[in-house]
Amino acid sequence: MGRYGQRHSALAGQRFAYLVRQLANFAGSQRESTEMHGVAIQPAIDDPQSWVDIAAYLDHRAPVAHPQTGSGEYAGLGRGIFHEQCASCHGADAGGDKEGFVPALRHQNYGYLERQMHKLAQGYRHNVDQELLLFMRSFDEHDMRGTADYLSRLTGPGEAKKIMRPDGVVVN
Ligand code: HEC
């Protein structure tokens, strides 16, 4: 297991817009997570400016260098699934969509990715595309593990990230 517990997301390096929306969702109870709700509904965090501040902070931090990976057994299967079914939205390098709301899936711990895929399939997130949800439901254990395993191994530099300056202007 890596430096982080397997249930935790490697948030550092996650896409800015995505993080803002996730924090807003937690505060609005759209993503079921008792631990996070406890934090997000504190008065100081239940405010859009704080979400932007926290997201900007996390977006600038270096991602986890060595995420926890899976066993490797189904990583090849996962590679195929990812490039066929997921890369169109999450990017071929799994770097996410910087301007939009599609999260990066690289530099994430295996356990976190697998758990999130199960949660997506179970419909815990209410902002997710219905087609994606149905699609995830068709996955078996090997598909899930393989995809999470493949992604947890994507730790190269990826695409360069945009930086938000202190005055709020986003530059390359
Ligand atoms: C139609 C575009 C689209 C496709 C195709 C797609 N995703 Fe996503 N995915 C999203 C969006 C948008 C979110 C963020 C949902 C939210 O706001 O909660 C997401 C979230 C996720 C998350 C949660 C990430 C996190 O850190 O919380 C995982 C894991 C994930 N997708 C995996 C996959 C996998 C695996 C596939 C292929 C089988 C896939 N996605 C295909 C758009 C897509």
PDB file of C-alpha atoms and ligand atoms in Angstrom:
ATOM      1  CA  MET A   1       0.000   0.000   0.000  1.00  0.00           C
ATOM      2  CA  GLY A   2       1.230   3.492  -0.795  1.00  0.00           C
ATOM      3  CA  ARG A   3       1.700   6.482   1.403  1.00  0.00           C
ATOM      4  CA  TYR A   4      -2.025   7.136   1.580  1.00  0.00           C
ATOM      5  CA  GLY A   5      -4.708   4.837   2.916  1.00  0.00           C
ATOM      6  CA  GLN A   6      -6.343   2.995   0.077  1.00  0.00           C
ATOM      7  CA  ARG A   7      -9.677   4.710   0.543  1.00  0.00           C
ATOM      8  CA  HIS A   8      -8.207   8.134  -0.029  1.00  0.00           C
ATOM      9  CA  SER A   9      -7.966   9.991  -3.272  1.00  0.00           C
ATOM     10  CA  ALA A  10      -4.657  11.474  -4.289  1.00  0.00           C
ATOM     11  CA  LEU A  11      -6.166  14.921  -4.500  1.00  0.00           C
ATOM     12  CA  ALA A  12      -2.974  16.837  -5.158  1.00  0.00           C
ATOM     13  CA  GLY A  13      -2.779  17.399  -8.906  1.00  0.00           C
ATOM     14  CA  GLN A  14      -6.507  16.908  -9.451  1.00  0.00           C
ATOM     15  CA  ARG A  15      -8.161  19.221 -11.923  1.00  0.00           C
ATOM     16  CA  PHE A  16      -9.217  22.573 -10.601  1.00  0.00           C
ATOM     17  CA  ALA A  17     -12.750  22.845 -12.018  1.00  0.00           C
ATOM     18  CA  TYR A  18     -13.475  19.266 -11.029  1.00  0.00           C
ATOM     19  CA  LEU A  19     -12.376  19.838  -7.454  1.00  0.00           C
ATOM     20  CA  VAL A  20     -14.463  22.965  -7.099  1.00  0.00           C
ATOM     21  CA  ARG A  21     -17.502  21.083  -8.283  1.00  0.00           C
ATOM     22  CA  GLN A  22     -16.818  18.106  -6.022  1.00  0.00           C
ATOM     23  CA  LEU A  23     -16.495  20.340  -2.972  1.00  0.00           C
ATOM     24  CA  ALA A  24     -19.713  22.087  -3.936  1.00  0.00           C
ATOM     25  CA  ASN A  25     -21.389  18.693  -4.328  1.00  0.00           C
ATOM     26  CA  PHE A  26     -20.188  17.490  -0.952  1.00  0.00           C
ATOM     27  CA  ALA A  27     -21.524  20.597   0.697  1.00  0.00           C
ATOM     28  CA  GLY A  28     -24.801  20.151  -1.167  1.00  0.00           C
ATOM     29  CA  SER A  29     -24.873  16.442  -0.237  1.00  0.00           C
ATOM     30  CA  GLN A  30     -24.840  15.302  -3.854  1.00  0.00           C
ATOM     31  CA  ARG A  31     -22.031  12.854  -3.328  1.00  0.00           C
ATOM     32  CA  GLU A  32     -22.706  10.504  -0.465  1.00  0.00           C
ATOM     33  CA  SER A  33     -19.839  10.535   1.955  1.00  0.00           C
ATOM     34  CA  THR A  34     -20.426  10.973   5.640  1.00  0.00           C
ATOM     35  CA  GLU A  35     -16.769  11.755   6.361  1.00  0.00           C
ATOM     36  CA  MET A  36     -16.680  14.512   3.760  1.00  0.00           C
ATOM     37  CA  HIS A  37     -20.046  15.988   4.659  1.00  0.00           C
ATOM     38  CA  GLY A  38     -18.822  16.460   8.197  1.00  0.00           C
ATOM     39  CA  VAL A  39     -16.019  18.618   6.867  1.00  0.00           C
ATOM     40  CA  ALA A  40     -17.723  20.343   3.962  1.00  0.00           C
ATOM     41  CA  ILE A  41     -20.736  21.585   5.900  1.00  0.00           C
ATOM     42  CA  GLN A  42     -18.593  23.458   8.413  1.00  0.00           C
ATOM     43  CA  PRO A  43     -19.562  27.122   7.930  1.00  0.00           C
ATOM     44  CA  ALA A  44     -16.088  28.134   6.675  1.00  0.00           C
ATOM     45  CA  ILE A  45     -16.150  25.571   3.883  1.00  0.00           C
ATOM     46  CA  ASP A  46     -19.799  25.922   2.953  1.00  0.00           C
ATOM     47  CA  ASP A  47     -19.009  28.874   0.771  1.00  0.00           C
ATOM     48  CA  PRO A  48     -18.024  28.939  -2.909  1.00  0.00           C
ATOM     49  CA  GLN A  49     -14.902  31.066  -2.435  1.00  0.00           C
ATOM     50  CA  SER A  50     -13.431  28.476  -0.045  1.00  0.00           C
ATOM     51  CA  TRP A  51     -14.099  25.702  -2.544  1.00  0.00           C
ATOM     52  CA  VAL A  52     -12.183  27.637  -5.178  1.00  0.00           C
ATOM     53  CA  ASP A  53      -9.342  28.325  -2.750  1.00  0.00           C
ATOM     54  CA  ILE A  54      -9.024  24.715  -1.655  1.00  0.00           C
ATOM     55  CA  ALA A  55      -9.241  23.419  -5.226  1.00  0.00           C
ATOM     56  CA  ALA A  56      -6.589  25.897  -6.416  1.00  0.00           C
ATOM     57  CA  TYR A  57      -4.341  24.812  -3.573  1.00  0.00           C
ATOM     58  CA  LEU A  58      -4.689  21.110  -4.359  1.00  0.00           C
ATOM     59  CA  ASP A  59      -4.331  21.663  -8.106  1.00  0.00           C
ATOM     60  CA  HIS A  60      -0.907  23.238  -7.603  1.00  0.00           C
ATOM     61  CA  ARG A  61       0.565  20.564  -5.422  1.00  0.00           C
ATOM     62  CA  ALA A  62       2.707  17.830  -6.887  1.00  0.00           C
ATOM     63  CA  PRO A  63       0.781  14.596  -7.370  1.00  0.00           C
ATOM     64  CA  VAL A  64       1.570  11.448  -5.407  1.00  0.00           C
ATOM     65  CA  ALA A  65       4.806  10.025  -6.809  1.00  0.00           C
ATOM     66  CA  HIS A  66       4.071   6.366  -6.156  1.00  0.00           C
ATOM     67  CA  PRO A  67       0.392   5.566  -5.958  1.00  0.00           C
ATOM     68  CA  GLN A  68      -0.621   2.167  -4.676  1.00  0.00           C
ATOM     69  CA  THR A  69      -1.161  -0.184  -7.640  1.00  0.00           C
ATOM     70  CA  GLY A  70      -3.103  -3.421  -8.031  1.00  0.00           C
ATOM     71  CA  SER A  71      -1.720  -6.923  -8.570  1.00  0.00           C
ATOM     72  CA  GLY A  72      -1.023  -6.409 -12.276  1.00  0.00           C
ATOM     73  CA  GLU A  73      -3.070  -9.480 -13.201  1.00  0.00           C
ATOM     74  CA  TYR A  74      -5.790  -7.559 -15.037  1.00  0.00           C
ATOM     75  CA  ALA A  75      -3.886  -4.397 -15.951  1.00  0.00           C
ATOM     76  CA  GLY A  76      -3.750  -5.407 -19.645  1.00  0.00           C
ATOM     77  CA  LEU A  77      -7.505  -5.890 -19.727  1.00  0.00           C
ATOM     78  CA  GLY A  78      -7.897  -2.513 -18.037  1.00  0.00           C
ATOM     79  CA  ARG A  79      -5.672  -0.793 -20.566  1.00  0.00           C
ATOM     80  CA  GLY A  80      -7.924  -1.958 -23.391  1.00  0.00           C
ATOM     81  CA  ILE A  81     -11.083  -0.887 -21.572  1.00  0.00           C
ATOM     82  CA  PHE A  82      -9.683   2.514 -20.735  1.00  0.00           C
ATOM     83  CA  HIS A  83      -8.545   3.397 -24.241  1.00  0.00           C
ATOM     84  CA  GLU A  84     -11.730   2.137 -25.823  1.00  0.00           C
ATOM     85  CA  GLN A  85     -14.306   3.434 -23.380  1.00  0.00           C
ATOM     86  CA  CYS A  86     -12.903   6.094 -21.104  1.00  0.00           C
ATOM     87  CA  ALA A  87     -10.120   8.026 -22.853  1.00  0.00           C
ATOM     88  CA  SER A  88     -12.592  10.024 -24.940  1.00  0.00           C
ATOM     89  CA  CYS A  89     -13.604  11.953 -21.818  1.00  0.00           C
ATOM     90  CA  HIS A  90     -10.730  11.448 -19.376  1.00  0.00           C
ATOM     91  CA  GLY A  91      -8.004  11.943 -22.011  1.00  0.00           C
ATOM     92  CA  ALA A  92      -5.583   9.411 -23.499  1.00  0.00           C
ATOM     93  CA  ASP A  93      -3.110  10.207 -20.705  1.00  0.00           C
ATOM     94  CA  ALA A  94      -5.964  10.143 -18.139  1.00  0.00           C
ATOM     95  CA  GLY A  95      -5.128  13.754 -17.372  1.00  0.00           C
ATOM     96  CA  GLY A  96      -8.757  14.860 -17.289  1.00  0.00           C
ATOM     97  CA  ASP A  97     -10.283  17.912 -18.870  1.00  0.00           C
ATOM     98  CA  LYS A  98      -8.689  21.040 -17.471  1.00  0.00           C
ATOM     99  CA  GLU A  99     -11.453  23.475 -18.367  1.00  0.00           C
ATOM    100  CA  GLY A 100     -14.333  21.162 -17.720  1.00  0.00           C
ATOM    101  CA  PHE A 101     -15.482  18.788 -15.046  1.00  0.00           C
ATOM    102  CA  VAL A 102     -13.852  15.543 -16.060  1.00  0.00           C
ATOM    103  CA  PRO A 103     -11.401  14.449 -13.373  1.00  0.00           C
ATOM    104  CA  ALA A 104      -7.865  13.218 -13.934  1.00  0.00           C
ATOM    105  CA  LEU A 105      -7.579   9.501 -13.235  1.00  0.00           C
ATOM    106  CA  ARG A 106      -3.784   9.296 -13.317  1.00  0.00           C
ATOM    107  CA  HIS A 107      -1.727   9.583 -10.129  1.00  0.00           C
ATOM    108  CA  GLN A 108      -4.515   8.014  -8.117  1.00  0.00           C
ATOM    109  CA  ASN A 109      -4.315   5.114  -5.718  1.00  0.00           C
ATOM    110  CA  TYR A 110      -5.654   1.804  -6.984  1.00  0.00           C
ATOM    111  CA  GLY A 111      -7.990   1.261  -4.035  1.00  0.00           C
ATOM    112  CA  TYR A 112      -9.498   4.698  -4.453  1.00  0.00           C
ATOM    113  CA  LEU A 113     -10.127   4.236  -8.179  1.00  0.00           C
ATOM    114  CA  GLU A 114     -11.693   0.841  -7.728  1.00  0.00           C
ATOM    115  CA  ARG A 115     -13.932   2.100  -4.970  1.00  0.00           C
ATOM    116  CA  GLN A 116     -15.019   5.127  -6.998  1.00  0.00           C
ATOM    117  CA  MET A 117     -15.895   2.918  -9.948  1.00  0.00           C
ATOM    118  CA  HIS A 118     -18.090   0.766  -7.725  1.00  0.00           C
ATOM    119  CA  LYS A 119     -19.682   3.884  -6.317  1.00  0.00           C
ATOM    120  CA  LEU A 120     -20.336   5.295  -9.764  1.00  0.00           C
ATOM    121  CA  ALA A 121     -21.961   2.010 -10.754  1.00  0.00           C
ATOM    122  CA  GLN A 122     -24.082   2.049  -7.606  1.00  0.00           C
ATOM    123  CA  GLY A 123     -25.289   5.550  -8.384  1.00  0.00           C
ATOM    124  CA  TYR A 124     -23.848   7.279  -5.310  1.00  0.00           C
ATOM    125  CA  ARG A 125     -23.017  10.287  -7.403  1.00  0.00           C
ATOM    126  CA  HIS A 126     -25.956  12.200  -8.686  1.00  0.00           C
ATOM    127  CA  ASN A 127     -24.128  14.325 -11.239  1.00  0.00           C
ATOM    128  CA  VAL A 128     -22.994  11.498 -13.444  1.00  0.00           C
ATOM    129  CA  ASP A 129     -24.106  10.878 -16.972  1.00  0.00           C
ATOM    130  CA  GLN A 130     -26.734   8.108 -17.029  1.00  0.00           C
ATOM    131  CA  GLU A 131     -25.030   6.298 -19.891  1.00  0.00           C
ATOM    132  CA  LEU A 132     -21.759   6.166 -18.001  1.00  0.00           C
ATOM    133  CA  LEU A 133     -23.588   4.798 -14.996  1.00  0.00           C
ATOM    134  CA  LEU A 134     -25.246   2.025 -16.978  1.00  0.00           C
ATOM    135  CA  PHE A 135     -21.960   1.252 -18.612  1.00  0.00           C
ATOM    136  CA  MET A 136     -20.133   0.912 -15.293  1.00  0.00           C
ATOM    137  CA  ARG A 137     -22.899  -1.382 -14.090  1.00  0.00           C
ATOM    138  CA  SER A 138     -22.037  -3.802 -16.878  1.00  0.00           C
ATOM    139  CA  PHE A 139     -18.477  -4.208 -15.540  1.00  0.00           C
ATOM    140  CA  ASP A 140     -17.483  -7.342 -13.696  1.00  0.00           C
ATOM    141  CA  GLU A 141     -14.863  -7.472 -10.932  1.00  0.00           C
ATOM    142  CA  HIS A 142     -12.018  -8.128 -13.360  1.00  0.00           C
ATOM    143  CA  ASP A 143     -12.977  -5.153 -15.525  1.00  0.00           C
ATOM    144  CA  MET A 144     -13.065  -2.864 -12.503  1.00  0.00           C
ATOM    145  CA  ARG A 145      -9.842  -4.116 -10.971  1.00  0.00           C
ATOM    146  CA  GLY A 146      -8.027  -4.103 -14.296  1.00  0.00           C
ATOM    147  CA  THR A 147      -9.045  -0.555 -15.182  1.00  0.00           C
ATOM    148  CA  ALA A 148      -8.155   0.753 -11.720  1.00  0.00           C
ATOM    149  CA  ASP A 149      -4.852  -1.115 -11.850  1.00  0.00           C
ATOM    150  CA  TYR A 150      -3.918   0.215 -15.284  1.00  0.00           C
ATOM    151  CA  LEU A 151      -4.741   3.786 -14.238  1.00  0.00           C
ATOM    152  CA  SER A 152      -2.840   3.541 -10.960  1.00  0.00           C
ATOM    153  CA  ARG A 153       0.268   2.829 -13.036  1.00  0.00           C
ATOM    154  CA  LEU A 154      -0.022   6.034 -15.083  1.00  0.00           C
ATOM    155  CA  THR A 155       2.418   8.157 -13.150  1.00  0.00           C
ATOM    156  CA  GLY A 156       4.424   9.868 -15.880  1.00  0.00           C
ATOM    157  CA  PRO A 157       4.445  13.655 -16.259  1.00  0.00           C
ATOM    158  CA  GLY A 158       1.267  13.809 -18.349  1.00  0.00           C
ATOM    159  CA  GLU A 159       0.238  17.009 -20.030  1.00  0.00           C
ATOM    160  CA  ALA A 160       1.423  20.327 -18.631  1.00  0.00           C
ATOM    161  CA  LYS A 161      -1.068  21.893 -16.274  1.00  0.00           C
ATOM    162  CA  LYS A 162      -2.459  25.375 -16.292  1.00  0.00           C
ATOM    163  CA  ILE A 163      -1.637  27.488 -13.271  1.00  0.00           C
ATOM    164  CA  MET A 164      -3.958  29.974 -11.615  1.00  0.00           C
ATOM    165  CA  ARG A 165      -2.091  33.112 -10.538  1.00  0.00           C
ATOM    166  CA  PRO A 166      -2.947  34.773  -7.230  1.00  0.00           C
ATOM    167  CA  ASP A 167      -5.007  37.375  -9.140  1.00  0.00           C
ATOM    168  CA  GLY A 168      -7.201  34.556 -10.468  1.00  0.00           C
ATOM    169  CA  VAL A 169      -5.979  34.589 -14.073  1.00  0.00           C
ATOM    170  CA  VAL A 170      -5.272  31.112 -15.432  1.00  0.00           C
ATOM    171  CA  VAL A 171      -2.056  30.858 -17.452  1.00  0.00           C
ATOM    172  CA  ASN A 172      -0.135  28.039 -19.115  1.00  0.00           C
TER     173      ASN A 172
HETATM  174  C1  HEC B   1     -18.950  10.837 -21.043  1.00  0.00           C
HETATM  175  C2  HEC B   1     -17.667  11.153 -20.443  1.00  0.00           C
HETATM  176  C3  HEC B   1     -17.047  10.095 -19.546  1.00  0.00           C
HETATM  177  C4  HEC B   1     -16.689   8.810 -19.888  1.00  0.00           C
HETATM  178  C5  HEC B   1     -16.864   8.117 -21.236  1.00  0.00           C
HETATM  179  C6  HEC B   1     -16.116   8.242 -18.698  1.00  0.00           C
HETATM  180  N1  HEC B   1     -16.117   9.132 -17.684  1.00  0.00           N
HETATM  181 FE1  HEC B   1     -15.414   8.824 -15.781  1.00  0.00          FE
HETATM  182  N2  HEC B   1     -16.135  10.609 -15.209  1.00  0.00           N
HETATM  183  C7  HEC B   1     -16.708  11.550 -16.032  1.00  0.00           C
HETATM  184  C8  HEC B   1     -17.120  12.707 -15.240  1.00  0.00           C
HETATM  185  C9  HEC B   1     -17.780  13.968 -15.775  1.00  0.00           C
HETATM  186  C10 HEC B   1     -16.784  12.410 -13.899  1.00  0.00           C
HETATM  187  C11 HEC B   1     -17.012  13.285 -12.664  1.00  0.00           C
HETATM  188  C12 HEC B   1     -18.341  12.942 -12.069  1.00  0.00           C
HETATM  189  C13 HEC B   1     -18.659  13.813 -10.866  1.00  0.00           C
HETATM  190  O1  HEC B   1     -18.702  15.045 -11.006  1.00  0.00           O
HETATM  191  O2  HEC B   1     -18.862  13.243  -9.781  1.00  0.00           O
HETATM  192  C14 HEC B   1     -16.153  11.085 -13.921  1.00  0.00           C
HETATM  193  C15 HEC B   1     -15.666  10.463 -12.789  1.00  0.00           C
HETATM  194  C16 HEC B   1     -14.950   9.282 -12.799  1.00  0.00           C
HETATM  195  C17 HEC B   1     -14.294   8.707 -11.641  1.00  0.00           C
HETATM  196  C18 HEC B   1     -14.195   9.301 -10.240  1.00  0.00           C
HETATM  197  C19 HEC B   1     -12.857  10.013 -10.120  1.00  0.00           C
HETATM  198  C20 HEC B   1     -12.570  10.645  -8.785  1.00  0.00           C
HETATM  199  O3  HEC B   1     -11.399  10.906  -8.472  1.00  0.00           O
HETATM  200  O4  HEC B   1     -13.478  10.911  -8.038  1.00  0.00           O
HETATM  201  C21 HEC B   1     -13.734   7.541 -12.056  1.00  0.00           C
HETATM  202  C22 HEC B   1     -12.934   6.557 -11.221  1.00  0.00           C
HETATM  203  C23 HEC B   1     -14.058   7.399 -13.462  1.00  0.00           C
HETATM  204  N3  HEC B   1     -14.790   8.470 -13.881  1.00  0.00           N
HETATM  205  C24 HEC B   1     -13.659   6.332 -14.236  1.00  0.00           C
HETATM  206  C25 HEC B   1     -14.066   6.150 -15.540  1.00  0.00           C
HETATM  207  C26 HEC B   1     -13.790   4.946 -16.289  1.00  0.00           C
HETATM  208  C27 HEC B   1     -13.006   3.761 -15.757  1.00  0.00           C
HETATM  209  C28 HEC B   1     -14.362   5.114 -17.511  1.00  0.00           C
HETATM  210  C29 HEC B   1     -14.408   4.107 -18.654  1.00  0.00           C
HETATM  211  C30 HEC B   1     -14.988   2.840 -18.347  1.00  0.00           C
HETATM  212  C31 HEC B   1     -14.975   6.416 -17.542  1.00  0.00           C
HETATM  213  N4  HEC B   1     -14.783   7.012 -16.319  1.00  0.00           N
HETATM  214  C32 HEC B   1     -15.632   6.948 -18.637  1.00  0.00           C
HETATM  215  C33 HEC B   1     -16.864  11.439 -17.404  1.00  0.00           C
HETATM  216  C34 HEC B   1     -16.676  10.288 -18.140  1.00  0.00           C
END
